[in-house]
Amino acid sequence: WFEGKALVDYQNLGAYMAWHGIPVLVYEHIGHGERREYWDTIKQESLPGKSPSTEHSRLGNYMIAAGILPSNFIHSELYQAIEFLKSFDYIDPDKIGITGTSGGGSISTQAASLFENLAFSIPVCSLGKEVVGNSSCHCQIMWMEGIQGISAIDNLICSSSKKVMVV
């Protein structure tokens, strides 16, 4: 969503988790909130359009042409976020999990299978037909996804040793 981490639903979820003793780090996806990549300072809007996914697409097109998938960049960011959380004495590194919606849901599904040190994953997204080259959000595509039959369900199966709740 355009508001990014400032969206009331995200703030409420983070507050709920913190209230129940779960440390929370909410960060913004590329093209959301404060991380708008193509911001017009005069018009106070994104150059590609009002939807954050238009920024994903524009950035994704350049990255894919260069042989880089945006999801790899996001996975690197996620790894650094996990390491950051683990640096605090009061955080149990064995109880770090991930949740997200839409592209964040796809990333949380991928992360559950990629990162062994995640305790749980709560993807908030639809797990239906996989679309290879989804023009609305390149960040949701992993290498060879769909081409070799890999899907979000396959990623969840790879994470079966972890707690997973799909919303």
PDB file of N, CA and C in Angstrom, residues 23 34 47 167:
ATOM      1  N   PRO A  23       9.112  -8.845  20.097  1.00  0.00           N
ATOM      2  CA  PRO A  23       9.771  -7.679  19.497  1.00  0.00           C
ATOM      3  C   PRO A  23       9.408  -7.581  18.013  1.00  0.00           C
ATOM      4  N   GLU A  34       8.067   5.711   2.882  1.00  0.00           N
ATOM      5  CA  GLU A  34       9.279   6.524   2.789  1.00  0.00           C
ATOM      6  C   GLU A  34      10.272   5.986   1.764  1.00  0.00           C
ATOM      7  N   LEU A  47       6.419   9.154  -9.707  1.00  0.00           N
ATOM      8  CA  LEU A  47       6.408   9.390 -11.151  1.00  0.00           C
ATOM      9  C   LEU A  47       5.717   8.267 -11.932  1.00  0.00           C
ATOM     10  N   VAL A 167      -2.733 -16.783   6.099  1.00  0.00           N
ATOM     11  CA  VAL A 167      -3.926 -15.958   6.261  1.00  0.00           C
ATOM     12  C   VAL A 167      -4.376 -15.514   4.886  1.00  0.00           C
TER      13      VAL A 167
END
